[in-house]
Amino acid sequence: MRITAARVIVTCPGRNFVTLKIETDQGLTGIGDATLNGREKAVVAYLEDHVIPCLIGQAADQIEHIWQYLYRGAYWRRGPVTMRAIAAVDVALWDIKAKAAGMPLYQLLGGRSRDRVMVYGHANGADIAETVDAVGRYIDMGYKAIRAQSGIPGIKDAYGVGRGTLHYEPADAALPSETTWDTAKALAHVPQLFEALRATYGFDHHLLHDAHHRYTPQEAASLARRLEDFRLFWLEDLTPAENQAAFRLIRQHSTTPLAVGEIFNTIWDAKQLIEEQLIDYIRTTVVGAGGITHLRRIADLASLYQIRTGCHGATDLSPVTMGAALHFDTWVPNFGIQEYMRHTPETDAVFPHDYHFEDGFLHVGDTPGHGVTIDETLAARYPYQPAFLPVAMLEDGTMWNW
Ligand code: KDG
Ligand code: MG
């Protein structure tokens, strides 16, 4: 079975998505997600100019060989643009292989390790009272695990706080909007949020929180320690992880479980964190790190150290990534949790899929392939809209980590 054609489809049903479609001489097709939030066109050019011409005529069933061809063969390794392009090819080829086998993708990976996939939803509010209400709504919808973020007095547009809908969407401006950050204010506020949540709902639900890279290692250690009594499922991205050894300091001071990795591209970004057991959950997902082929290498390394997976699942990862991730989650022995920040009905219509939510869990489908398709006619009705992620600044105008 040879690859005869491949093309990129860009659509914006409320937000931008980049999808690669690969066709074969057997009539089978597959799709993969290549969306890089706020930098979508860079991956489009990488695929169209530098990847697709090399794919034509290759054997579609040689997924590993094509992965190595695109990774080693390019000479220039790693990075979000390269690895998302490789992920799109990889996922499209796994889709084709599973369709050729007449099996859902999880069967090719080794079959089920579980019946259903526990997910966490995103609850947020302008202040603590609103976030407490929002968590209650997620509990009513059946969620077992909920991420809680709240506005912080004195901080403009704190990370993770929506504007009145369930579909929080940070990339919402044609140029980056400016938000602010103040660590002292956040450190005073976040423990109060979790105190209120535990006082209201008790300890029957898993609670999570995303610090979005804002703290220094010392501040991060302080926050992790002060949240211990509220028994979080995890505390995410406490400090930037380019310096993986920075997590040693946090570990020395707290037993709060730590999650990192949604912006990692390869196993090398996580190697020290995993080998020194500096984290508990690895957040890297299918589109972020070169597809199923590379993600399972990361998960296998993590499993040696009892670190579990917690795939990134924000709305900028298309339903194609969600579908592929659910096959991975259904198989991976060291599964922890899956993020599920629900897509809008417009997005779900462009990407028909066979997974469904029920009582706090996502259920993978049994359609051959990864179970997600694209309605190209509908997709064409939503042209690309420039949209950037915000930037974050300190009160004096100093750039901070968004
Ligand atoms: O594109 C950026 C988002 O995916 C990110 O801000 C969401 O941190 C995030 C999360 O945990 O879902
Ligand atoms: Mg995050």
Tab-separated table of C-alpha atoms and ligand atoms in Angstrom:
chain	number	residue	atom	x	y	z
A	1	MET	CA	0.000	0.000	0.000
A	2	ARG	CA	1.630	3.249	-1.187
A	3	ILE	CA	0.949	6.869	-0.253
A	4	THR	CA	-0.436	8.606	-3.333
A	5	ALA	CA	-1.421	12.012	-1.987
A	6	ALA	CA	-1.473	14.105	1.174
A	7	ARG	CA	-2.916	17.507	1.901
A	8	VAL	CA	-3.413	19.938	4.733
A	9	ILE	CA	-6.871	21.172	5.733
A	10	VAL	CA	-7.094	24.342	7.845
A	11	THR	CA	-10.425	25.159	9.419
A	12	CYS	CA	-11.672	27.520	12.132
A	13	PRO	CA	-14.999	26.365	13.581
A	14	GLY	CA	-14.539	28.780	16.506
A	15	ARG	CA	-10.783	28.150	16.712
A	16	ASN	CA	-8.087	27.078	14.250
A	17	PHE	CA	-7.299	23.449	13.527
A	18	VAL	CA	-4.724	22.004	11.114
A	19	THR	CA	-5.402	18.494	9.826
A	20	LEU	CA	-3.302	16.294	7.532
A	21	LYS	CA	-5.106	13.832	5.281
A	22	ILE	CA	-3.126	10.999	3.675
A	23	GLU	CA	-4.457	8.937	0.743
A	24	THR	CA	-3.245	5.549	-0.491
A	25	ASP	CA	-3.455	3.504	-3.681
A	26	GLN	CA	-5.761	1.044	-1.836
A	27	GLY	CA	-8.387	3.719	-1.358
A	28	LEU	CA	-7.785	3.922	2.393
A	29	THR	CA	-7.285	7.370	3.927
A	30	GLY	CA	-6.194	8.551	7.358
A	31	ILE	CA	-6.099	11.868	9.210
A	32	GLY	CA	-3.792	13.367	11.826
A	33	ASP	CA	-3.924	16.599	13.848
A	34	ALA	CA	-1.093	19.145	13.358
A	35	THR	CA	-2.518	22.105	15.301
A	36	LEU	CA	0.017	24.331	17.115
A	37	ASN	CA	-1.979	26.973	18.957
A	38	GLY	CA	-1.122	30.499	17.783
A	39	ARG	CA	1.537	29.210	15.329
A	40	GLU	CA	-0.682	27.138	13.016
A	41	LYS	CA	0.696	28.383	9.689
A	42	ALA	CA	4.255	27.367	10.568
A	43	VAL	CA	3.201	23.710	10.709
A	44	VAL	CA	1.143	24.078	7.519
A	45	ALA	CA	4.258	25.312	5.644
A	46	TYR	CA	6.467	22.622	7.221
A	47	LEU	CA	4.065	19.914	6.093
A	48	GLU	CA	3.327	21.295	2.629
A	49	ASP	CA	6.861	22.335	1.701
A	50	HIS	CA	9.049	19.831	3.525
A	51	VAL	CA	7.102	16.716	4.496
A	52	ILE	CA	4.375	15.912	1.958
A	53	PRO	CA	6.755	15.814	-1.066
A	54	CYS	CA	8.831	13.164	0.788
A	55	LEU	CA	5.775	11.023	1.606
A	56	ILE	CA	4.497	10.402	-1.903
A	57	GLY	CA	5.314	6.842	-2.997
A	58	GLN	CA	6.368	5.644	0.485
A	59	ALA	CA	4.898	2.406	1.893
A	60	ALA	CA	2.010	3.519	4.122
A	61	ASP	CA	2.410	0.539	6.457
A	62	GLN	CA	6.029	1.386	7.406
A	63	ILE	CA	5.068	3.776	10.199
A	64	GLU	CA	8.263	3.378	12.206
A	65	HIS	CA	10.475	3.842	9.140
A	66	ILE	CA	8.609	6.982	8.067
A	67	TRP	CA	8.849	8.348	11.627
A	68	GLN	CA	12.633	7.827	11.629
A	69	TYR	CA	12.877	9.243	8.106
A	70	LEU	CA	11.175	12.467	9.180
A	71	TYR	CA	13.009	12.713	12.542
A	72	ARG	CA	16.553	11.574	11.759
A	73	GLY	CA	16.382	12.308	8.071
A	74	ALA	CA	15.642	16.016	8.515
A	75	TYR	CA	18.918	16.465	10.467
A	76	TRP	CA	17.159	19.286	12.427
A	77	ARG	CA	15.568	17.432	15.315
A	78	ARG	CA	12.822	18.159	17.819
A	79	GLY	CA	10.884	21.403	18.352
A	80	PRO	CA	7.115	22.000	18.387
A	81	VAL	CA	6.737	22.599	14.632
A	82	THR	CA	8.715	19.538	13.505
A	83	MET	CA	7.220	17.209	16.102
A	84	ARG	CA	3.628	18.268	15.390
A	85	ALA	CA	4.167	17.683	11.681
A	86	ILE	CA	5.619	14.239	12.421
A	87	ALA	CA	2.694	13.555	14.783
A	88	ALA	CA	0.172	14.348	12.049
A	89	VAL	CA	1.827	11.901	9.643
A	90	ASP	CA	2.183	9.253	12.349
A	91	VAL	CA	-1.456	9.435	13.512
A	92	ALA	CA	-2.769	9.422	9.921
A	93	LEU	CA	-0.676	6.306	9.194
A	94	TRP	CA	-1.866	4.527	12.374
A	95	ASP	CA	-5.428	5.404	11.288
A	96	ILE	CA	-4.787	3.798	7.894
A	97	LYS	CA	-3.084	0.716	9.379
A	98	ALA	CA	-5.952	0.129	11.804
A	99	LYS	CA	-8.513	0.569	9.018
A	100	ALA	CA	-6.562	-1.920	6.870
A	101	ALA	CA	-6.611	-4.389	9.781
A	102	GLY	CA	-10.337	-3.760	10.345
A	103	MET	CA	-9.607	-2.927	13.992
A	104	PRO	CA	-9.893	0.017	16.355
A	105	LEU	CA	-6.420	1.456	16.922
A	106	TYR	CA	-6.182	0.356	20.568
A	107	GLN	CA	-6.241	-3.266	19.373
A	108	LEU	CA	-3.095	-2.719	17.308
A	109	LEU	CA	-1.369	-1.216	20.336
A	110	GLY	CA	-2.009	-4.363	22.365
A	111	GLY	CA	-5.677	-4.231	23.311
A	112	ARG	CA	-7.556	-2.847	26.262
A	113	SER	CA	-6.006	-2.260	29.672
A	114	ARG	CA	-9.270	-0.675	30.919
A	115	ASP	CA	-12.951	-0.329	30.062
A	116	ARG	CA	-13.134	3.465	30.156
A	117	VAL	CA	-10.924	6.499	30.548
A	118	MET	CA	-11.233	8.828	33.555
A	119	VAL	CA	-11.199	12.460	32.482
A	120	TYR	CA	-10.991	15.811	34.228
A	121	GLY	CA	-12.988	18.869	33.231
A	122	HIS	CA	-12.191	22.575	33.574
A	123	ALA	CA	-14.085	24.597	36.193
A	124	ASN	CA	-13.278	28.260	36.506
A	125	GLY	CA	-14.758	31.527	37.746
A	126	ALA	CA	-13.958	35.191	38.196
A	127	ASP	CA	-13.577	34.651	41.949
A	128	ILE	CA	-13.603	31.828	44.497
A	129	ALA	CA	-17.413	31.783	44.868
A	130	GLU	CA	-17.890	31.452	41.086
A	131	THR	CA	-15.288	28.676	40.879
A	132	VAL	CA	-16.950	26.800	43.752
A	133	ASP	CA	-20.247	26.966	41.792
A	134	ALA	CA	-18.544	25.867	38.588
A	135	VAL	CA	-17.006	22.832	40.325
A	136	GLY	CA	-20.493	21.963	41.569
A	137	ARG	CA	-21.786	21.991	37.986
A	138	TYR	CA	-19.051	19.547	36.941
A	139	ILE	CA	-19.899	17.286	39.875
A	140	ASP	CA	-23.552	17.385	38.742
A	141	MET	CA	-22.453	16.387	35.220
A	142	GLY	CA	-20.825	13.281	36.705
A	143	TYR	CA	-17.151	14.286	36.626
A	144	LYS	CA	-14.924	12.450	39.124
A	145	ALA	CA	-12.007	14.836	38.581
A	146	ILE	CA	-12.114	18.606	38.108
A	147	ARG	CA	-9.452	21.220	37.474
A	148	ALA	CA	-10.195	24.429	39.403
A	149	GLN	CA	-8.885	27.896	38.460
A	150	SER	CA	-10.112	31.237	39.716
A	151	GLY	CA	-9.582	34.925	39.100
A	152	ILE	CA	-7.107	36.489	41.521
A	153	PRO	CA	-7.731	39.955	43.002
A	154	GLY	CA	-5.287	42.418	41.435
A	155	ILE	CA	-4.357	40.183	38.482
A	156	LYS	CA	-5.803	41.012	35.056
A	157	ASP	CA	-7.065	37.913	33.240
A	158	ALA	CA	-5.532	35.243	35.484
A	159	TYR	CA	-4.663	32.058	33.586
A	160	GLY	CA	-7.486	29.559	33.139
A	161	VAL	CA	-10.448	31.865	33.763
A	162	GLY	CA	-13.066	31.942	31.024
A	163	ARG	CA	-15.471	34.631	30.033
A	164	GLY	CA	-18.747	33.149	31.112
A	165	THR	CA	-18.947	29.975	29.016
A	166	LEU	CA	-17.939	26.381	29.561
A	167	HIS	CA	-15.581	26.677	26.603
A	168	TYR	CA	-12.574	28.618	27.925
A	169	GLU	CA	-10.476	29.666	24.941
A	170	PRO	CA	-7.237	31.614	25.515
A	171	ALA	CA	-6.239	32.195	21.840
A	172	ASP	CA	-8.871	34.804	21.142
A	173	ALA	CA	-7.181	37.879	19.643
A	174	ALA	CA	-5.588	38.790	16.299
A	175	LEU	CA	-2.562	40.040	18.271
A	176	PRO	CA	-1.469	38.762	21.718
A	177	SER	CA	-3.573	40.316	24.475
A	178	GLU	CA	-1.738	41.445	27.624
A	179	THR	CA	-2.494	39.760	30.926
A	180	THR	CA	-0.741	40.398	34.245
A	181	TRP	CA	0.896	38.282	36.911
A	182	ASP	CA	1.826	38.790	40.550
A	183	THR	CA	3.209	35.801	42.425
A	184	ALA	CA	2.600	37.172	45.912
A	185	LYS	CA	-1.099	37.709	45.156
A	186	ALA	CA	-1.444	34.239	43.661
A	187	LEU	CA	0.332	32.554	46.581
A	188	ALA	CA	-2.088	34.229	48.985
A	189	HIS	CA	-5.151	33.290	46.920
A	190	VAL	CA	-4.787	29.739	45.572
A	191	PRO	CA	-4.785	27.948	48.982
A	192	GLN	CA	-8.027	29.815	49.849
A	193	LEU	CA	-9.637	28.444	46.677
A	194	PHE	CA	-8.882	24.840	47.606
A	195	GLU	CA	-9.841	25.393	51.237
A	196	ALA	CA	-13.268	26.604	50.027
A	197	LEU	CA	-13.639	23.693	47.602
A	198	ARG	CA	-12.839	21.030	50.193
A	199	ALA	CA	-15.062	22.763	52.778
A	200	THR	CA	-17.971	22.745	50.284
A	201	TYR	CA	-17.642	19.365	48.595
A	202	GLY	CA	-15.432	17.261	50.874
A	203	PHE	CA	-12.809	14.868	49.562
A	204	ASP	CA	-14.797	12.533	47.281
A	205	HIS	CA	-13.690	14.181	44.033
A	206	HIS	CA	-10.251	14.624	42.543
A	207	LEU	CA	-9.193	18.267	42.322
A	208	LEU	CA	-6.425	19.542	40.047
A	209	HIS	CA	-4.774	22.922	39.505
A	210	ASP	CA	-2.610	24.368	36.722
A	211	ALA	CA	0.063	26.930	37.709
A	212	HIS	CA	0.998	27.424	34.030
A	213	HIS	CA	4.752	27.867	34.557
A	214	ARG	CA	4.369	31.012	36.682
A	215	TYR	CA	6.425	30.288	39.839
A	216	THR	CA	10.127	30.068	40.615
A	217	PRO	CA	11.183	26.688	42.051
A	218	GLN	CA	11.204	28.111	45.595
A	219	GLU	CA	7.744	29.675	45.209
A	220	ALA	CA	6.517	26.470	43.613
A	221	ALA	CA	7.774	24.427	46.565
A	222	SER	CA	5.998	26.788	48.934
A	223	LEU	CA	2.674	26.498	47.066
A	224	ALA	CA	2.896	22.701	46.753
A	225	ARG	CA	3.525	22.458	50.495
A	226	ARG	CA	0.663	24.748	51.445
A	227	LEU	CA	-1.784	22.762	49.292
A	228	GLU	CA	-0.922	19.405	50.875
A	229	ASP	CA	-3.904	19.332	53.248
A	230	PHE	CA	-6.312	19.698	50.311
A	231	ARG	CA	-4.955	16.490	48.719
A	232	LEU	CA	-4.850	17.512	45.074
A	233	PHE	CA	-4.771	14.874	42.343
A	234	TRP	CA	-2.013	16.990	40.838
A	235	LEU	CA	-0.446	20.405	40.659
A	236	GLU	CA	0.572	21.155	37.081
A	237	ASP	CA	3.422	23.103	35.471
A	238	LEU	CA	4.579	24.788	38.672
A	239	THR	CA	7.773	26.128	37.143
A	240	PRO	CA	9.242	26.164	33.623
A	241	ALA	CA	10.735	22.737	32.938
A	242	GLU	CA	13.591	23.523	30.575
A	243	ASN	CA	15.725	23.101	33.689
A	244	GLN	CA	14.440	19.707	34.741
A	245	ALA	CA	16.645	19.652	37.860
A	246	ALA	CA	14.624	22.596	39.240
A	247	PHE	CA	11.955	20.095	40.257
A	248	ARG	CA	14.326	18.603	42.846
A	249	LEU	CA	13.716	21.614	45.067
A	250	ILE	CA	9.920	21.220	44.857
A	251	ARG	CA	10.183	17.491	45.603
A	252	GLN	CA	12.338	18.089	48.658
A	253	HIS	CA	9.594	20.167	50.263
A	254	SER	CA	6.268	18.639	49.284
A	255	THR	CA	4.388	15.413	48.666
A	256	THR	CA	1.716	17.073	46.472
A	257	PRO	CA	1.675	15.068	43.191
A	258	LEU	CA	3.213	16.940	40.264
A	259	ALA	CA	2.303	16.929	36.560
A	260	VAL	CA	4.414	18.378	33.743
A	261	GLY	CA	4.841	18.016	30.004
A	262	GLU	CA	2.080	19.509	27.839
A	263	ILE	CA	4.687	21.568	25.963
A	264	PHE	CA	7.271	18.769	25.714
A	265	ASN	CA	8.126	17.534	22.220
A	266	THR	CA	10.242	14.443	22.860
A	267	ILE	CA	11.367	11.954	25.474
A	268	TRP	CA	14.493	14.071	25.969
A	269	ASP	CA	12.425	16.892	27.506
A	270	ALA	CA	11.232	14.523	30.229
A	271	LYS	CA	14.178	12.139	30.693
A	272	GLN	CA	15.623	13.607	33.890
A	273	LEU	CA	12.199	14.362	35.383
A	274	ILE	CA	11.256	10.731	34.866
A	275	GLU	CA	14.518	9.046	35.805
A	276	GLU	CA	14.856	11.031	39.035
A	277	GLN	CA	11.145	10.560	39.798
A	278	LEU	CA	10.658	14.317	40.072
A	279	ILE	CA	7.085	14.149	38.726
A	280	ASP	CA	4.088	11.845	39.117
A	281	TYR	CA	2.252	12.427	35.833
A	282	ILE	CA	3.575	13.066	32.334
A	283	ARG	CA	1.268	15.416	30.377
A	284	THR	CA	2.654	14.981	26.858
A	285	THR	CA	0.045	13.985	24.285
A	286	VAL	CA	-0.144	12.514	20.794
A	287	VAL	CA	0.083	15.726	18.746
A	288	GLY	CA	2.703	17.264	21.037
A	289	ALA	CA	5.388	14.630	20.744
A	290	GLY	CA	5.512	12.963	17.364
A	291	GLY	CA	2.355	10.879	17.497
A	292	ILE	CA	1.528	7.471	18.932
A	293	THR	CA	4.937	6.071	17.944
A	294	HIS	CA	6.920	8.422	20.172
A	295	LEU	CA	4.356	8.917	22.934
A	296	ARG	CA	4.390	5.242	23.789
A	297	ARG	CA	8.195	5.376	24.193
A	298	ILE	CA	7.722	8.186	26.738
A	299	ALA	CA	5.005	6.213	28.544
A	300	ASP	CA	7.158	3.099	28.634
A	301	LEU	CA	10.084	4.998	30.175
A	302	ALA	CA	7.683	6.589	32.686
A	303	SER	CA	6.244	3.191	33.628
A	304	LEU	CA	9.664	2.034	34.879
A	305	TYR	CA	9.414	4.753	37.556
A	306	GLN	CA	5.698	4.402	38.412
A	307	ILE	CA	4.916	7.672	36.666
A	308	ARG	CA	1.512	7.716	35.014
A	309	THR	CA	0.111	9.463	31.956
A	310	GLY	CA	-2.169	12.506	31.974
A	311	CYS	CA	-2.480	13.531	28.346
A	312	HIS	CA	-3.000	17.191	27.544
A	313	GLY	CA	-6.523	17.638	26.174
A	314	ALA	CA	-7.252	21.357	25.875
A	315	THR	CA	-9.520	22.552	23.060
A	316	ASP	CA	-6.573	23.531	20.859
A	317	LEU	CA	-5.930	19.809	20.406
A	318	SER	CA	-8.463	18.772	17.797
A	319	PRO	CA	-10.929	15.893	18.168
A	320	VAL	CA	-8.451	13.918	16.035
A	321	THR	CA	-5.891	14.158	18.843
A	322	MET	CA	-8.595	13.398	21.422
A	323	GLY	CA	-9.648	10.289	19.486
A	324	ALA	CA	-6.073	9.055	19.056
A	325	ALA	CA	-5.263	9.839	22.703
A	326	LEU	CA	-8.261	7.787	23.857
A	327	HIS	CA	-6.966	4.739	21.977
A	328	PHE	CA	-3.588	5.310	23.626
A	329	ASP	CA	-5.239	5.813	27.060
A	330	THR	CA	-7.313	2.649	26.635
A	331	TRP	CA	-4.144	0.637	26.023
A	332	VAL	CA	-1.381	2.291	28.067
A	333	PRO	CA	-0.729	0.242	31.231
A	334	ASN	CA	0.413	3.241	33.318
A	335	PHE	CA	-2.610	5.430	32.583
A	336	GLY	CA	-3.423	8.158	35.094
A	337	ILE	CA	-6.064	10.518	33.730
A	338	GLN	CA	-7.071	12.304	30.498
A	339	GLU	CA	-7.792	16.031	30.255
A	340	TYR	CA	-11.135	16.705	28.557
A	341	MET	CA	-11.882	20.332	27.830
A	342	ARG	CA	-14.917	19.828	25.670
A	343	HIS	CA	-15.010	21.110	22.087
A	344	THR	CA	-17.801	23.331	20.839
A	345	PRO	CA	-20.707	21.781	18.881
A	346	GLU	CA	-19.314	23.504	15.718
A	347	THR	CA	-15.967	21.729	16.148
A	348	ASP	CA	-17.628	18.392	16.882
A	349	ALA	CA	-19.671	18.761	13.668
A	350	VAL	CA	-16.532	19.346	11.557
A	351	PHE	CA	-14.840	16.319	13.177
A	352	PRO	CA	-17.443	13.537	13.560
A	353	HIS	CA	-16.158	10.992	16.097
A	354	ASP	CA	-17.193	7.792	17.818
A	355	TYR	CA	-15.974	8.502	21.386
A	356	HIS	CA	-18.484	9.604	24.003
A	357	PHE	CA	-18.622	10.950	27.563
A	358	GLU	CA	-20.573	9.159	30.252
A	359	ASP	CA	-20.535	9.642	34.014
A	360	GLY	CA	-17.030	11.106	34.295
A	361	PHE	CA	-15.394	8.816	31.753
A	362	LEU	CA	-14.698	8.902	28.027
A	363	HIS	CA	-15.403	5.722	26.115
A	364	VAL	CA	-13.350	4.914	23.040
A	365	GLY	CA	-15.220	3.720	19.945
A	366	ASP	CA	-14.774	0.472	18.016
A	367	THR	CA	-14.743	1.872	14.469
A	368	PRO	CA	-11.676	0.648	12.544
A	369	GLY	CA	-8.988	3.341	12.756
A	370	HIS	CA	-8.938	6.056	15.406
A	371	GLY	CA	-12.620	6.788	14.928
A	372	VAL	CA	-12.425	10.476	13.953
A	373	THR	CA	-13.133	11.861	10.473
A	374	ILE	CA	-13.334	15.311	8.946
A	375	ASP	CA	-16.311	16.789	7.083
A	376	GLU	CA	-14.334	18.720	4.477
A	377	THR	CA	-17.350	20.549	3.057
A	378	LEU	CA	-18.251	21.881	6.478
A	379	ALA	CA	-14.577	22.604	7.280
A	380	ALA	CA	-14.329	24.801	4.165
A	381	ARG	CA	-17.065	27.037	5.550
A	382	TYR	CA	-14.766	28.137	8.409
A	383	PRO	CA	-11.664	29.908	7.015
A	384	TYR	CA	-8.499	30.461	9.093
A	385	GLN	CA	-8.640	33.359	11.571
A	386	PRO	CA	-5.382	34.738	12.997
A	387	ALA	CA	-5.408	34.098	16.764
A	388	PHE	CA	-2.601	34.407	19.284
A	389	LEU	CA	-2.222	33.168	22.831
A	390	PRO	CA	-1.950	36.022	25.366
A	391	VAL	CA	1.283	37.220	26.953
A	392	ALA	CA	1.767	37.754	30.701
A	393	MET	CA	3.552	40.722	32.280
A	394	LEU	CA	4.479	41.831	35.780
A	395	GLU	CA	3.057	45.101	37.069
A	396	ASP	CA	6.195	47.014	35.955
A	397	GLY	CA	5.971	45.712	32.379
A	398	THR	CA	8.504	42.872	32.730
A	399	MET	CA	7.669	39.899	30.489
A	400	TRP	CA	6.680	36.778	32.430
A	401	ASN	CA	5.734	33.230	31.448
A	402	TRP	CA	2.195	32.973	30.123
B	1	KDG	O1	-2.493	26.236	23.853
B	1	KDG	C1	-2.262	26.364	25.217
B	1	KDG	C2	-3.251	25.535	26.012
B	1	KDG	O2	-3.316	24.241	25.524
B	1	KDG	C3	-2.869	25.487	27.461
B	1	KDG	O3	-2.806	26.781	27.982
B	1	KDG	C4	-3.892	24.665	28.224
B	1	KDG	O4	-2.434	24.563	30.113
B	1	KDG	C5	-3.366	24.102	29.481
B	1	KDG	C6	-4.013	22.898	29.978
B	1	KDG	O5	-3.540	22.371	30.974
B	1	KDG	O6	-4.989	22.461	29.370
B	2	MG	MG	-1.651	23.074	31.435
